[in-house]
PDB file of C-alpha atoms in Angstrom:
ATOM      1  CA  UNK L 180      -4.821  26.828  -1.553  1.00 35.00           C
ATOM      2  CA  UNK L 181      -1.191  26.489  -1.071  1.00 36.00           C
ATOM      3  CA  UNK L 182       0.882  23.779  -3.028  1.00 34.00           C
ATOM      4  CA  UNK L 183       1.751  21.667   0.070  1.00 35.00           C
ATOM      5  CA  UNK L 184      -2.058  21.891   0.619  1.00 33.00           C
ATOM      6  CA  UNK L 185      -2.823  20.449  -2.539  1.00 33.00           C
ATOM      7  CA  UNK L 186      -0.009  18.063  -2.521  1.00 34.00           C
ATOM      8  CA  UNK L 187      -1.936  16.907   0.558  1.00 34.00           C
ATOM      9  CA  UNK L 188      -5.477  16.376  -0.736  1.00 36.00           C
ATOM     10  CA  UNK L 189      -6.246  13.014  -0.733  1.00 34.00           C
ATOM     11  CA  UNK L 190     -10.113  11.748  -1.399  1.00 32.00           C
ATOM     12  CA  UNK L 191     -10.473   9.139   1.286  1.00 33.00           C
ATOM     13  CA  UNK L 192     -13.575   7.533   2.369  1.00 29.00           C
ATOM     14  CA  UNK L 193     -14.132   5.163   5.653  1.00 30.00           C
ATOM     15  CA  UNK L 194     -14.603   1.939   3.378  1.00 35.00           C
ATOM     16  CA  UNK L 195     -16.767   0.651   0.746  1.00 38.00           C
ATOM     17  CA  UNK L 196     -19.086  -2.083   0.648  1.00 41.00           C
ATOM     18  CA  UNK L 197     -17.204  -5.241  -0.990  1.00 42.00           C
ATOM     19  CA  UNK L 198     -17.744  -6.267  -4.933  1.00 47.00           C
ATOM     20  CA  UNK L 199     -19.021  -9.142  -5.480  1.00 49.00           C
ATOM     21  CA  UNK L 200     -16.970 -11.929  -4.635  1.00 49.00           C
ATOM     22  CA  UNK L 201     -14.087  -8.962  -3.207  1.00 52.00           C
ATOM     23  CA  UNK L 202     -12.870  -7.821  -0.104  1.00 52.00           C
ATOM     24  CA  UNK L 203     -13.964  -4.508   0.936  1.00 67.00           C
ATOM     25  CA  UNK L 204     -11.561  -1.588   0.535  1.00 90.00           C
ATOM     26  CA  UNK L 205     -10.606   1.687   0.838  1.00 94.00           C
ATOM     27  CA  UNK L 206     -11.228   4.759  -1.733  1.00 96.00           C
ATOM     28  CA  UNK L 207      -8.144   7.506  -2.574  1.00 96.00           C
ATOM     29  CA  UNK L 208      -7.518   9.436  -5.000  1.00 96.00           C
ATOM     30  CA  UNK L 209      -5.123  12.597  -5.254  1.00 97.00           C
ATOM     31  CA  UNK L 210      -4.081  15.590  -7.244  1.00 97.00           C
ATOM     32  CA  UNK L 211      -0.978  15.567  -9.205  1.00 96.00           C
ATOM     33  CA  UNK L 212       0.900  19.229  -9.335  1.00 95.00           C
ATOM     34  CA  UNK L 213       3.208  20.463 -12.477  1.00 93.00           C
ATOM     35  CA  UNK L 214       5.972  21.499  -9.846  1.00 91.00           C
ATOM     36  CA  UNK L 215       6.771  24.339 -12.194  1.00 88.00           C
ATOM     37  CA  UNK L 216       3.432  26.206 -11.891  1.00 91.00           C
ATOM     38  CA  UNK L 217       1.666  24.845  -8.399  1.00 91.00           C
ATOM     39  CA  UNK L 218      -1.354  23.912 -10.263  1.00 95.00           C
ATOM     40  CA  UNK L 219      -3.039  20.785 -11.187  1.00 97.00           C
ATOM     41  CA  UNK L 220      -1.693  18.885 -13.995  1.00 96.00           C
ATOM     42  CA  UNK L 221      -4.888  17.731 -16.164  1.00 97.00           C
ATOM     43  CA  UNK L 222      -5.267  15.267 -18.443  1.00 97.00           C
ATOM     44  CA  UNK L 223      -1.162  14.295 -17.395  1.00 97.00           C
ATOM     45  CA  UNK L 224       0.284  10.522 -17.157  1.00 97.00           C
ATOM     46  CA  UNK L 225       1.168   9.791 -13.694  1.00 97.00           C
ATOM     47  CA  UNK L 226       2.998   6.829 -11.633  1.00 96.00           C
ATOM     48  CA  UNK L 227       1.796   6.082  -8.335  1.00 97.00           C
ATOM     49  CA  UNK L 228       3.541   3.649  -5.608  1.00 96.00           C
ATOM     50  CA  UNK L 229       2.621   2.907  -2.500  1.00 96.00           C
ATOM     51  CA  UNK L 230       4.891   1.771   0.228  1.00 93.00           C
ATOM     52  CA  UNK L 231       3.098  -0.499   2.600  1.00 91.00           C
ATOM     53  CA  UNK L 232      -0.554  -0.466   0.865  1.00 94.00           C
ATOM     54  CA  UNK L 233      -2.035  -2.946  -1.811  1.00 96.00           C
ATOM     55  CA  UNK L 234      -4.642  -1.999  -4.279  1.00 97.00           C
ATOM     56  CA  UNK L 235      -7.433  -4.101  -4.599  1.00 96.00           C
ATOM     57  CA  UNK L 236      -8.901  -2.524  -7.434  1.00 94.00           C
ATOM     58  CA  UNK L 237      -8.812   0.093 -10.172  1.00 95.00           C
ATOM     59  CA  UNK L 238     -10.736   1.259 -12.907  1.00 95.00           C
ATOM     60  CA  UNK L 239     -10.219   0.224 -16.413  1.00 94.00           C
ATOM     61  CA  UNK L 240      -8.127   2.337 -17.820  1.00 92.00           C
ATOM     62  CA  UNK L 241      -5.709   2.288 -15.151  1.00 96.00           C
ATOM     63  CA  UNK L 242      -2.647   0.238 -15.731  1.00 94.00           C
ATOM     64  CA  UNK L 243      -2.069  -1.950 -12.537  1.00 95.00           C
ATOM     65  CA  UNK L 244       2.156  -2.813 -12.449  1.00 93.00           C
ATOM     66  CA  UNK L 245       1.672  -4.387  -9.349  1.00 94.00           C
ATOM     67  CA  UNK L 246      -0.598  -3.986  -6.316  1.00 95.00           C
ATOM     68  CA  UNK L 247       1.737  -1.570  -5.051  1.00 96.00           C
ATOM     69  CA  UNK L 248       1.670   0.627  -8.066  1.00 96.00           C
ATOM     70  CA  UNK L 249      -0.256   2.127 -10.924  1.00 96.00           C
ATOM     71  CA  UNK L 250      -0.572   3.901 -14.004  1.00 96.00           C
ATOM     72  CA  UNK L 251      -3.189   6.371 -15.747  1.00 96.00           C
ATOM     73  CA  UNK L 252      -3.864   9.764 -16.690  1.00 97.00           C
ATOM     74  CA  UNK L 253      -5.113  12.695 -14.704  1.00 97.00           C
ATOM     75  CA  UNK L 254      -8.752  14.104 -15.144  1.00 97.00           C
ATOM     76  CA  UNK L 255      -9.506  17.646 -16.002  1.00 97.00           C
ATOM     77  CA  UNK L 256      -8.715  18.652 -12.629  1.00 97.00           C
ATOM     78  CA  UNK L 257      -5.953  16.804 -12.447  1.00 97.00           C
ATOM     79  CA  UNK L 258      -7.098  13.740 -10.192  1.00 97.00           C
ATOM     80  CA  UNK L 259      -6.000  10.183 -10.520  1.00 97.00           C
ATOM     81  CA  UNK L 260      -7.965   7.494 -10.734  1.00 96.00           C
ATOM     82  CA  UNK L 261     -10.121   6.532  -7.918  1.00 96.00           C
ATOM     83  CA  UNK L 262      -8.728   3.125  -6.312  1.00 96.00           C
ATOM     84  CA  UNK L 263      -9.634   0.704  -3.839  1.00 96.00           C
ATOM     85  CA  UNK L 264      -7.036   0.172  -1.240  1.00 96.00           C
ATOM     86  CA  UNK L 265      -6.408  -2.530   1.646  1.00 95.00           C
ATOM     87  CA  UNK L 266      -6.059   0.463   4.355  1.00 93.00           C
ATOM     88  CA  UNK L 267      -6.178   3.869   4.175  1.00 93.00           C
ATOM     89  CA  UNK L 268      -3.760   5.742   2.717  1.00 90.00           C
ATOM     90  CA  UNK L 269      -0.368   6.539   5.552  1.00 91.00           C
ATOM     91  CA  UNK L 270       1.168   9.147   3.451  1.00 91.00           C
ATOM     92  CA  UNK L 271       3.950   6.578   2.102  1.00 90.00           C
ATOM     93  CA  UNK L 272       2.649   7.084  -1.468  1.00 94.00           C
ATOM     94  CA  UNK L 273       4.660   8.697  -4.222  1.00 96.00           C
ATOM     95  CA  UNK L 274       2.827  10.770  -7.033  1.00 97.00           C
ATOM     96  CA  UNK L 275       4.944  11.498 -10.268  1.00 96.00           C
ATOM     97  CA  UNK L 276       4.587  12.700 -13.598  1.00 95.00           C
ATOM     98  CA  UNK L 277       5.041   9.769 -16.079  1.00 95.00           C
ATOM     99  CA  UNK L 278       7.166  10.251 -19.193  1.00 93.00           C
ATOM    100  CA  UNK L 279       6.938   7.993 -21.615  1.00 89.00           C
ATOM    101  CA  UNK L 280       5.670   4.291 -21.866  1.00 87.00           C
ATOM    102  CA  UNK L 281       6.880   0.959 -21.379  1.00 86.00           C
ATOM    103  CA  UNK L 282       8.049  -1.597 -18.768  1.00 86.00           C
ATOM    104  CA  UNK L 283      11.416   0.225 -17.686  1.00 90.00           C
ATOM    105  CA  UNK L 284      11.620   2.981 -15.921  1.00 91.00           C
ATOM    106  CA  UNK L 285      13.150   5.391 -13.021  1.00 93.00           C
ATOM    107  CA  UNK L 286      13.349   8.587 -11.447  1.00 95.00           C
ATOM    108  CA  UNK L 287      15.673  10.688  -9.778  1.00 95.00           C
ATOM    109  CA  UNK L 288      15.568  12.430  -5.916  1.00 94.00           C
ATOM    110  CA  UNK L 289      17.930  15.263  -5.861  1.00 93.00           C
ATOM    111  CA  UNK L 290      19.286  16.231  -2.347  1.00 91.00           C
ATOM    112  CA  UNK L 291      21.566  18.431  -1.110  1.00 88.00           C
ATOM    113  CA  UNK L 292      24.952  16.970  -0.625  1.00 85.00           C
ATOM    114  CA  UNK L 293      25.568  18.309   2.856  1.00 87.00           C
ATOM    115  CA  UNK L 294      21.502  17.666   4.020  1.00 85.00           C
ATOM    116  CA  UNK L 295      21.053  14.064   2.228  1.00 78.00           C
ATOM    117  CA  UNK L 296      17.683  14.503   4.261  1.00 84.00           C
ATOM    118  CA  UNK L 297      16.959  17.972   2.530  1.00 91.00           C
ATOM    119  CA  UNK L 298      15.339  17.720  -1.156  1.00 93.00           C
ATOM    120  CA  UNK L 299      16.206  20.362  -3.637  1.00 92.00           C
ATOM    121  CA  UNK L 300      12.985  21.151  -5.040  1.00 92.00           C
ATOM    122  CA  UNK L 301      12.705  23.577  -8.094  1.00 92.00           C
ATOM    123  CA  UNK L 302      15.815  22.487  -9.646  1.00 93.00           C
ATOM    124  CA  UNK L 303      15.672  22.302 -13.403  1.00 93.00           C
ATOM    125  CA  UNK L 304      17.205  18.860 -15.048  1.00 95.00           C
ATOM    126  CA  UNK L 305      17.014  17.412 -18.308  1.00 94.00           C
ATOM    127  CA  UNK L 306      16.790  13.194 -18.590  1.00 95.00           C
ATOM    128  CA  UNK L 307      18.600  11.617 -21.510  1.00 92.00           C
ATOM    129  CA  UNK L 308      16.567   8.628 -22.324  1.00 88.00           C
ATOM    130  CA  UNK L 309      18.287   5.805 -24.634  1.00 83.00           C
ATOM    131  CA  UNK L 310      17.336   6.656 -28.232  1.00 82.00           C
ATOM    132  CA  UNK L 311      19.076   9.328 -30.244  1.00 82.00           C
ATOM    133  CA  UNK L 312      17.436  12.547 -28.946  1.00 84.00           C
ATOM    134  CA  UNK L 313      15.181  11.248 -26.909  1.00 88.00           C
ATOM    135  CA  UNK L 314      15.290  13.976 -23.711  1.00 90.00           C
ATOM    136  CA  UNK L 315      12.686  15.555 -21.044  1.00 93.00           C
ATOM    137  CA  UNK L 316      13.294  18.343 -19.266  1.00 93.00           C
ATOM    138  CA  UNK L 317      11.699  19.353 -15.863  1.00 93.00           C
ATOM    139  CA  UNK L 318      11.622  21.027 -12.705  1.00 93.00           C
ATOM    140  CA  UNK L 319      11.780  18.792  -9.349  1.00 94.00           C
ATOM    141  CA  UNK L 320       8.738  18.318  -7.234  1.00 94.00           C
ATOM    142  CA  UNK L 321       8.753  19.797  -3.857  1.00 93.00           C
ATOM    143  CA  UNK L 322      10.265  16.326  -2.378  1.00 94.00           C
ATOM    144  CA  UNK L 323      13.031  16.862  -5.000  1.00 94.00           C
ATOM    145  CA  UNK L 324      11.615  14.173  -7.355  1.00 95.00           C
ATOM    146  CA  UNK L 325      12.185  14.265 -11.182  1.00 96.00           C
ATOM    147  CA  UNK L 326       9.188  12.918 -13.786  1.00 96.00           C
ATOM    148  CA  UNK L 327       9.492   9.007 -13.724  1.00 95.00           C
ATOM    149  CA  UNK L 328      10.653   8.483 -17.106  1.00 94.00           C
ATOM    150  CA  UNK L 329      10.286   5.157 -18.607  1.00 91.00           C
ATOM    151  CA  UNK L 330      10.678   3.191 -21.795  1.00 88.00           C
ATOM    152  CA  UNK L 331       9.976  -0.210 -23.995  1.00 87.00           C
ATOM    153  CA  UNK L 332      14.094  -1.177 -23.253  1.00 87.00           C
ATOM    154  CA  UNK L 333      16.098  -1.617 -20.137  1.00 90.00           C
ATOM    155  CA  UNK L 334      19.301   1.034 -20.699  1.00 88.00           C
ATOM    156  CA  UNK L 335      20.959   3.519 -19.102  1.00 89.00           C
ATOM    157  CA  UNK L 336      19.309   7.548 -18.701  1.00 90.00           C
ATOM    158  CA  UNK L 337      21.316   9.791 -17.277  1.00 92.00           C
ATOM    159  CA  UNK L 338      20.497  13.296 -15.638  1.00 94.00           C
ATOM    160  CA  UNK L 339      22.408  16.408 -15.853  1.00 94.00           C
ATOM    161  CA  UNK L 340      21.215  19.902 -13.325  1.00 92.00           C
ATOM    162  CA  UNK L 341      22.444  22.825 -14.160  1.00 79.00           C
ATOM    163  CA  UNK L 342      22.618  24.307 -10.038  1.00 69.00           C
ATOM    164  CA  UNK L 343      22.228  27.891 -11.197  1.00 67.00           C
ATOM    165  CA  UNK L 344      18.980  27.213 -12.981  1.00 60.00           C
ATOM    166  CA  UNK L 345      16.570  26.585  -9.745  1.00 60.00           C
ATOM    167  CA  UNK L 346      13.036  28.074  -9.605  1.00 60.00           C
ATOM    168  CA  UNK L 347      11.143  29.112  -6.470  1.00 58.00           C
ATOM    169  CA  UNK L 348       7.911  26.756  -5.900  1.00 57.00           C
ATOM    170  CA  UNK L 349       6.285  26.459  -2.788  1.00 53.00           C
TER     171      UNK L 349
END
């Protein structure tokens, strides 16, 4: 299975008969890849957004932000959660590693400067969070996206590439 394959797999069903009391919704879950090796990351914090869907529902454990996004940790094979959404699932979902905890965070999308619409995926970067030597380095996913680093304070991170350092990842 190739890594935009798996970046692909998404559990979907049809629907689901409604909780009690709840509207009935629609199952997902996905697989979250360690962009430096291609393979799932288990047992790995994640952030997931969605653009135009609302969850209805999640399973304990799983931090609801908002209904547009959510917390948790990867399973041994490196699945999210299972959650109920209000459609199915349009592909305008964003799946990142999660560094840290608290309610601040970002991450970065590296493109090339000539090709805004081209991602530079691969590209090695290191995030300077806001306490003395607080760092995290990574590679960026295939869509050019770094961890989504986050904290228990609002402050600045910055991110510094080093262009030479890129790895190949499919």
């Amino acid at each position: 299975m190739t890594l935009a394959s798996l970046l692909a797999l998404v559990t979907a069903c049809a629907g689901t008969p409604a909780p009690p009391g709840g509207s009935p919704g629609v199952p997902v879950s996905f697989v979250l890849i360690q962009p430096e090796t291609g393979k799932p990351a288990a047992r790995t914090p994640y952030r997931l957004t969605f653009g135009e869907r609302h969850i209805l529902s999640a399973p304990p454990g799983v931090n609801l932000i908002t209904d547009s996004v959510a917390e948790g940790t990867t399973d041994a094979l490196g699945r999210t959660d299972t959650l109920q959404l209000d459609a199915p699932d349009n592909g305008d979902h964003v799946l990142l590693l999660r560094h840290g905890v608290g309610n601040f965070g970002t991450f970065f999308e590296l493109s090339d400067s000539d090709r805004p619409s081209r991602p530079i995926a691969g590209q090695r970067y290191l995030i300077t969070g806001c306490k003395p030597g607080e760092q995290y380095e990574g590679v960026t996913d295939p869509a050019g996206r770094t961890v989504y680093y986050s904290g228990d304070e609002q402050c600045d991170i910055s991110l510094s590439v080093a262009p030479q350092e890129r790895i190949a990842i499919d």
